[in-house]
C-alpha cells in the first residue's frame, strides 16, 4: 500500500500503547512460557536469554548467512531494518521477527533432536482437549436438529468468535444486537457473504485460518457444513507452514483438530469424518505458503499466492492478525471504507475478526461514536467486539 500520511504505519515505540505493551511485556512472557513448556538444553536456554535481551533492549540483527530462509527475509525487509530498535520498525514486522527468532532459539530449524518441535504445542493441545471444548462439541448435537440455514448462521458466528464458548454455537438473541447502544458486532455484512456463496452456486472457498485449538475447530465445522450442504464444491484451507504467533494453526494442528472431532462422538464425529473424507478426496486442500508467516501485508503477496485466491468464490480471512495484513497495519480513520483498503485483493474477500488490536476500517460514523462514548478506545483491543466485512 502507498504511504498515507492520514494512516501512518503502526509502530511499537509509544510507551503505554498496545503495540508497545506487546513488545515490552507480552514477548518476554512468551519466552518464559516456552522455557517452562520444555526441558530445553543449556544451549537453547542461553539462546532464549539472548533473545529476551535483544527483543527488549537491542536492535534487529540479520539472520545467519546459512539460514534456510535468509533470502526470503532479505526480500521482506531484514536488511533495511537491521541495526534499528525493535520498537522503531513496523509493529507487524517486529512481531513476526520475534517468532522467527524464537524458533531459532529453540532449535526448530536447526539440526538436532529439537528440529521441528513446535514450542507452542503443549498449550495448543491443552486448549483443544479442555472441558470447554467438550461443551462446545456437545452443543453440536442440539444444533444438528435445527434447519440448515440456522445451522449455517450459528456456525458462522462460532467461527467469528472463536474460543468464546458462550457464543460458539448459538445465535445472538433476537433483536438484541440491533438495539444495544454498543453492539458486540460493530459491522455485519453476513447477508452479503451468504449472497456471494449462493450466487457462486458452489465453487471454491478459501479460508485463511488464524488460531489452532478451539478457534480452528469452528472454522473446520463451518467448512464441513458448507461442503455437506453444497454451498461450496471445494475448500482450500490456508495455514502457517511453521509455528507462529503462539497459537496460529499449522498442518499438524489441522490433523489434531480433526482427530479431536472424530473422537468426540455424536454430531462432532460426523463433521470430523466428513472433513477427513473431504481431505482424502481433494475437496478440502491444505496450503502452507511461506508468505503466510511473512511480516508484510497482503498487498505484497507473491504472484503464486495471488493466483490461489483469484478464482475463489470468496476468501474468508480469519482473525485479528490476518485482518491487519489484509487492510494494512495502519492507523486508518475507522470510517475508511473496507472496500478501498482491500481493493488490492484478487477476488471477493470477507473478514471475520474479533477485535484485538488498534487497526479498524469500515465502521459507520455513528457506530464509532457510540463505541468511543462508551469505552474510550478500549473497544479496539479488548476482544469484546467483532466484525464481519465483505468486499465483493
mmCIF file of N, CA and C in Angstrom, residues 92-162:
data_model
loop_
_atom_site.group_PDB
_atom_site.id
_atom_site.type_symbol
_atom_site.label_atom_id
_atom_site.label_comp_id
_atom_site.label_asym_id
_atom_site.label_seq_id
_atom_site.Cartn_x
_atom_site.Cartn_y
_atom_site.Cartn_z
ATOM 1 N N UNK A 92 3.964 -4.823 12.904
ATOM 2 C CA UNK A 92 3.694 -6.105 12.248
ATOM 3 C C UNK A 92 5.006 -6.813 11.933
ATOM 4 N N UNK A 93 6.004 -6.065 11.495
ATOM 5 C CA UNK A 93 7.297 -6.656 11.142
ATOM 6 C C UNK A 93 8.006 -7.166 12.394
ATOM 7 N N UNK A 94 8.050 -6.357 13.437
ATOM 8 C CA UNK A 94 8.800 -6.761 14.630
ATOM 9 C C UNK A 94 8.139 -7.941 15.334
ATOM 10 N N UNK A 95 6.814 -8.023 15.317
ATOM 11 C CA UNK A 95 6.143 -9.195 15.886
ATOM 12 C C UNK A 95 6.528 -10.459 15.134
ATOM 13 N N UNK A 96 6.451 -10.410 13.821
ATOM 14 C CA UNK A 96 6.803 -11.579 13.022
ATOM 15 C C UNK A 96 8.258 -11.972 13.220
ATOM 16 N N UNK A 97 9.120 -10.973 13.289
ATOM 17 C CA UNK A 97 10.546 -11.210 13.501
ATOM 18 C C UNK A 97 10.792 -11.912 14.838
ATOM 19 N N UNK A 98 10.037 -11.524 15.853
ATOM 20 C CA UNK A 98 10.172 -12.161 17.165
ATOM 21 C C UNK A 98 9.934 -13.671 17.060
ATOM 22 N N UNK A 99 8.866 -14.078 16.379
ATOM 23 C CA UNK A 99 8.569 -15.511 16.314
ATOM 24 C C UNK A 99 9.587 -16.258 15.451
ATOM 25 N N UNK A 100 10.103 -15.602 14.429
ATOM 26 C CA UNK A 100 11.156 -16.246 13.629
ATOM 27 C C UNK A 100 12.407 -16.473 14.474
ATOM 28 N N UNK A 101 12.795 -15.498 15.292
ATOM 29 C CA UNK A 101 13.980 -15.652 16.117
ATOM 30 C C UNK A 101 13.735 -16.610 17.285
ATOM 31 N N UNK A 102 12.511 -16.664 17.775
ATOM 32 C CA UNK A 102 12.192 -17.620 18.833
ATOM 33 C C UNK A 102 12.378 -19.052 18.341
ATOM 34 N N UNK A 103 11.957 -19.338 17.118
ATOM 35 C CA UNK A 103 12.141 -20.681 16.566
ATOM 36 C C UNK A 103 13.622 -21.003 16.410
ATOM 37 N N UNK A 104 14.415 -20.012 16.042
ATOM 38 C CA UNK A 104 15.863 -20.214 16.003
ATOM 39 C C UNK A 104 16.390 -20.599 17.378
ATOM 40 N N UNK A 105 15.959 -19.876 18.391
ATOM 41 C CA UNK A 105 16.490 -20.074 19.733
ATOM 42 C C UNK A 105 16.222 -21.481 20.262
ATOM 43 N N UNK A 106 15.076 -22.053 19.935
ATOM 44 C CA UNK A 106 14.743 -23.383 20.458
ATOM 45 C C UNK A 106 15.186 -24.503 19.518
ATOM 46 N N UNK A 107 15.856 -24.159 18.420
ATOM 47 C CA UNK A 107 16.385 -25.181 17.524
ATOM 48 C C UNK A 107 15.380 -25.757 16.550
ATOM 49 N N UNK A 108 14.299 -25.031 16.269
ATOM 50 C CA UNK A 108 13.250 -25.567 15.410
ATOM 51 C C UNK A 108 13.755 -25.836 13.999
ATOM 52 N N UNK A 109 14.591 -24.958 13.464
ATOM 53 C CA UNK A 109 15.060 -25.102 12.089
ATOM 54 C C UNK A 109 16.425 -25.787 11.986
ATOM 55 N N UNK A 110 17.117 -25.944 13.097
ATOM 56 C CA UNK A 110 18.488 -26.434 13.032
ATOM 57 C C UNK A 110 18.588 -27.940 13.060
ATOM 58 N N UNK A 111 19.785 -28.457 12.894
ATOM 59 C CA UNK A 111 19.993 -29.898 13.049
ATOM 60 C C UNK A 111 19.882 -30.293 14.515
ATOM 61 N N UNK A 112 19.563 -31.537 14.750
ATOM 62 C CA UNK A 112 19.481 -31.996 16.134
ATOM 63 C C UNK A 112 18.090 -32.452 16.514
ATOM 64 N N UNK A 113 17.929 -32.952 17.729
ATOM 65 C CA UNK A 113 16.676 -33.592 18.138
ATOM 66 C C UNK A 113 15.502 -32.634 18.312
ATOM 67 N N UNK A 114 15.756 -31.339 18.409
ATOM 68 C CA UNK A 114 14.660 -30.383 18.607
ATOM 69 C C UNK A 114 14.119 -29.828 17.297
ATOM 70 N N UNK A 115 14.670 -30.268 16.201
ATOM 71 C CA UNK A 115 14.211 -29.794 14.900
ATOM 72 C C UNK A 115 12.735 -30.154 14.689
ATOM 73 N N UNK A 116 11.931 -29.169 14.332
ATOM 74 C CA UNK A 116 10.529 -29.407 14.023
ATOM 75 C C UNK A 116 9.612 -29.560 15.219
ATOM 76 N N UNK A 117 10.130 -29.348 16.444
ATOM 77 C CA UNK A 117 9.301 -29.455 17.645
ATOM 78 C C UNK A 117 8.608 -28.110 17.889
ATOM 79 N N UNK A 118 7.289 -28.090 17.820
ATOM 80 C CA UNK A 118 6.500 -26.873 17.982
ATOM 81 C C UNK A 118 6.578 -26.413 19.446
ATOM 82 N N UNK A 119 7.168 -25.248 19.725
ATOM 83 C CA UNK A 119 7.285 -24.810 21.126
ATOM 84 C C UNK A 119 5.948 -24.445 21.761
ATOM 85 N N UNK A 120 4.913 -24.296 20.932
ATOM 86 C CA UNK A 120 3.593 -23.925 21.447
ATOM 87 C C UNK A 120 2.627 -25.104 21.511
ATOM 88 N N UNK A 121 3.103 -26.284 21.143
ATOM 89 C CA UNK A 121 2.204 -27.438 21.064
ATOM 90 C C UNK A 121 1.527 -27.778 22.402
ATOM 91 N N UNK A 122 2.217 -27.728 23.541
ATOM 92 C CA UNK A 122 1.529 -28.064 24.787
ATOM 93 C C UNK A 122 0.306 -27.194 25.054
ATOM 94 N N UNK A 123 0.422 -25.890 24.837
ATOM 95 C CA UNK A 123 -0.718 -25.010 25.097
ATOM 96 C C UNK A 123 -1.823 -25.228 24.070
ATOM 97 N N UNK A 124 -1.457 -25.525 22.836
ATOM 98 C CA UNK A 124 -2.469 -25.805 21.816
ATOM 99 C C UNK A 124 -3.268 -27.048 22.180
ATOM 100 N N UNK A 125 -2.566 -28.112 22.570
ATOM 101 C CA UNK A 125 -3.256 -29.362 22.898
ATOM 102 C C UNK A 125 -4.083 -29.224 24.171
ATOM 103 N N UNK A 126 -3.579 -28.472 25.148
ATOM 104 C CA UNK A 126 -4.336 -28.280 26.385
ATOM 105 C C UNK A 126 -5.669 -27.605 26.094
ATOM 106 N N UNK A 127 -5.663 -26.624 25.216
ATOM 107 C CA UNK A 127 -6.911 -25.949 24.858
ATOM 108 C C UNK A 127 -7.831 -26.863 24.064
ATOM 109 N N UNK A 128 -7.255 -27.605 23.132
ATOM 110 C CA UNK A 128 -8.056 -28.479 22.278
ATOM 111 C C UNK A 128 -8.768 -29.553 23.086
ATOM 112 N N UNK A 129 -8.147 -30.010 24.161
ATOM 113 C CA UNK A 129 -8.719 -31.099 24.964
ATOM 114 C C UNK A 129 -9.296 -30.598 26.295
ATOM 115 N N UNK A 130 -9.642 -29.339 26.362
ATOM 116 C CA UNK A 130 -10.177 -28.758 27.590
ATOM 117 C C UNK A 130 -11.659 -29.097 27.756
ATOM 118 N N UNK A 131 -12.185 -29.011 28.990
ATOM 119 C CA UNK A 131 -13.628 -29.200 29.207
ATOM 120 C C UNK A 131 -14.482 -28.230 28.394
ATOM 121 N N UNK A 132 -13.986 -27.007 28.174
ATOM 122 C CA UNK A 132 -14.749 -26.041 27.380
ATOM 123 C C UNK A 132 -14.938 -26.540 25.954
ATOM 124 N N UNK A 133 -13.924 -27.191 25.403
ATOM 125 C CA UNK A 133 -14.072 -27.762 24.065
ATOM 126 C C UNK A 133 -15.090 -28.896 24.077
ATOM 127 N N UNK A 134 -15.084 -29.697 25.135
ATOM 128 C CA UNK A 134 -16.103 -30.746 25.267
ATOM 129 C C UNK A 134 -17.504 -30.154 25.197
ATOM 130 N N UNK A 135 -17.716 -29.045 25.900
ATOM 131 C CA UNK A 135 -19.033 -28.413 25.922
ATOM 132 C C UNK A 135 -19.431 -27.911 24.538
ATOM 133 N N UNK A 136 -18.484 -27.313 23.840
ATOM 134 C CA UNK A 136 -18.790 -26.789 22.515
ATOM 135 C C UNK A 136 -19.134 -27.906 21.539
ATOM 136 N N UNK A 137 -18.391 -28.994 21.602
ATOM 137 C CA UNK A 137 -18.657 -30.101 20.688
ATOM 138 C C UNK A 137 -19.978 -30.782 21.022
ATOM 139 N N UNK A 138 -20.307 -30.889 22.307
ATOM 140 C CA UNK A 138 -21.591 -31.486 22.691
ATOM 141 C C UNK A 138 -22.756 -30.642 22.187
ATOM 142 N N UNK A 139 -22.567 -29.309 22.116
ATOM 143 C CA UNK A 139 -23.633 -28.426 21.640
ATOM 144 C C UNK A 139 -23.990 -28.690 20.186
ATOM 145 N N UNK A 140 -23.090 -29.322 19.442
ATOM 146 C CA UNK A 140 -23.381 -29.637 18.041
ATOM 147 C C UNK A 140 -24.545 -30.607 17.905
ATOM 148 N N UNK A 141 -24.762 -31.457 18.881
ATOM 149 C CA UNK A 141 -25.872 -32.417 18.804
ATOM 150 C C UNK A 141 -27.210 -31.681 18.754
ATOM 151 N N UNK A 142 -27.370 -30.649 19.561
ATOM 152 C CA UNK A 142 -28.602 -29.865 19.524
ATOM 153 C C UNK A 142 -28.696 -29.044 18.235
ATOM 154 N N UNK A 143 -27.569 -28.506 17.807
ATOM 155 C CA UNK A 143 -27.565 -27.692 16.598
ATOM 156 C C UNK A 143 -27.987 -28.508 15.380
ATOM 157 N N UNK A 144 -27.635 -29.800 15.362
ATOM 158 C CA UNK A 144 -27.938 -30.645 14.203
ATOM 159 C C UNK A 144 -29.432 -30.789 13.943
ATOM 160 N N UNK A 145 -30.256 -30.541 14.965
ATOM 161 C CA UNK A 145 -31.702 -30.665 14.799
ATOM 162 C C UNK A 145 -32.333 -29.407 14.209
ATOM 163 N N UNK A 146 -31.580 -28.337 14.079
ATOM 164 C CA UNK A 146 -32.127 -27.092 13.562
ATOM 165 C C UNK A 146 -32.101 -27.075 12.032
ATOM 166 N N UNK A 147 -32.868 -26.188 11.407
ATOM 167 C CA UNK A 147 -32.815 -26.055 9.946
ATOM 168 C C UNK A 147 -31.416 -25.699 9.471
ATOM 169 N N UNK A 148 -31.089 -26.082 8.227
ATOM 170 C CA UNK A 148 -29.741 -25.891 7.699
ATOM 171 C C UNK A 148 -29.320 -24.432 7.718
ATOM 172 N N UNK A 149 -30.245 -23.509 7.402
ATOM 173 C CA UNK A 149 -29.884 -22.094 7.386
ATOM 174 C C UNK A 149 -29.522 -21.608 8.787
ATOM 175 N N UNK A 150 -30.242 -22.077 9.772
ATOM 176 C CA UNK A 150 -29.952 -21.690 11.144
ATOM 177 C C UNK A 150 -28.619 -22.278 11.587
ATOM 178 N N UNK A 151 -28.347 -23.511 11.190
ATOM 179 C CA UNK A 151 -27.046 -24.103 11.484
ATOM 180 C C UNK A 151 -25.927 -23.266 10.878
ATOM 181 N N UNK A 152 -26.116 -22.855 9.618
ATOM 182 C CA UNK A 152 -25.076 -22.090 8.929
ATOM 183 C C UNK A 152 -24.783 -20.788 9.661
ATOM 184 N N UNK A 153 -25.841 -20.071 10.084
ATOM 185 C CA UNK A 153 -25.628 -18.804 10.782
ATOM 186 C C UNK A 153 -24.925 -19.026 12.121
ATOM 187 N N UNK A 154 -25.315 -20.076 12.831
ATOM 188 C CA UNK A 154 -24.681 -20.356 14.121
ATOM 189 C C UNK A 154 -23.210 -20.716 13.939
ATOM 190 N N UNK A 155 -22.907 -21.511 12.922
ATOM 191 C CA UNK A 155 -21.516 -21.906 12.693
ATOM 192 C C UNK A 155 -20.676 -20.733 12.219
ATOM 193 N N UNK A 156 -21.280 -19.823 11.465
ATOM 194 C CA UNK A 156 -20.553 -18.620 11.067
ATOM 195 C C UNK A 156 -20.175 -17.800 12.297
ATOM 196 N N UNK A 157 -21.111 -17.653 13.230
ATOM 197 C CA UNK A 157 -20.812 -16.900 14.447
ATOM 198 C C UNK A 157 -19.827 -17.666 15.332
ATOM 199 N N UNK A 158 -19.886 -18.990 15.306
ATOM 200 C CA UNK A 158 -18.893 -19.759 16.042
ATOM 201 C C UNK A 158 -17.497 -19.510 15.506
ATOM 202 N N UNK A 159 -17.366 -19.471 14.178
ATOM 203 C CA UNK A 159 -16.074 -19.191 13.569
ATOM 204 C C UNK A 159 -15.628 -17.764 13.860
ATOM 205 N N UNK A 160 -16.566 -16.830 13.844
ATOM 206 C CA UNK A 160 -16.246 -15.424 14.102
ATOM 207 C C UNK A 160 -15.679 -15.222 15.497
ATOM 208 N N UNK A 161 -16.354 -15.782 16.499
ATOM 209 C CA UNK A 161 -15.981 -15.512 17.878
ATOM 210 C C UNK A 161 -14.912 -16.460 18.405
ATOM 211 N N UNK A 162 -14.628 -17.530 17.677
ATOM 212 C CA UNK A 162 -13.526 -18.406 18.052
ATOM 213 C C UNK A 162 -13.731 -19.080 19.380
#
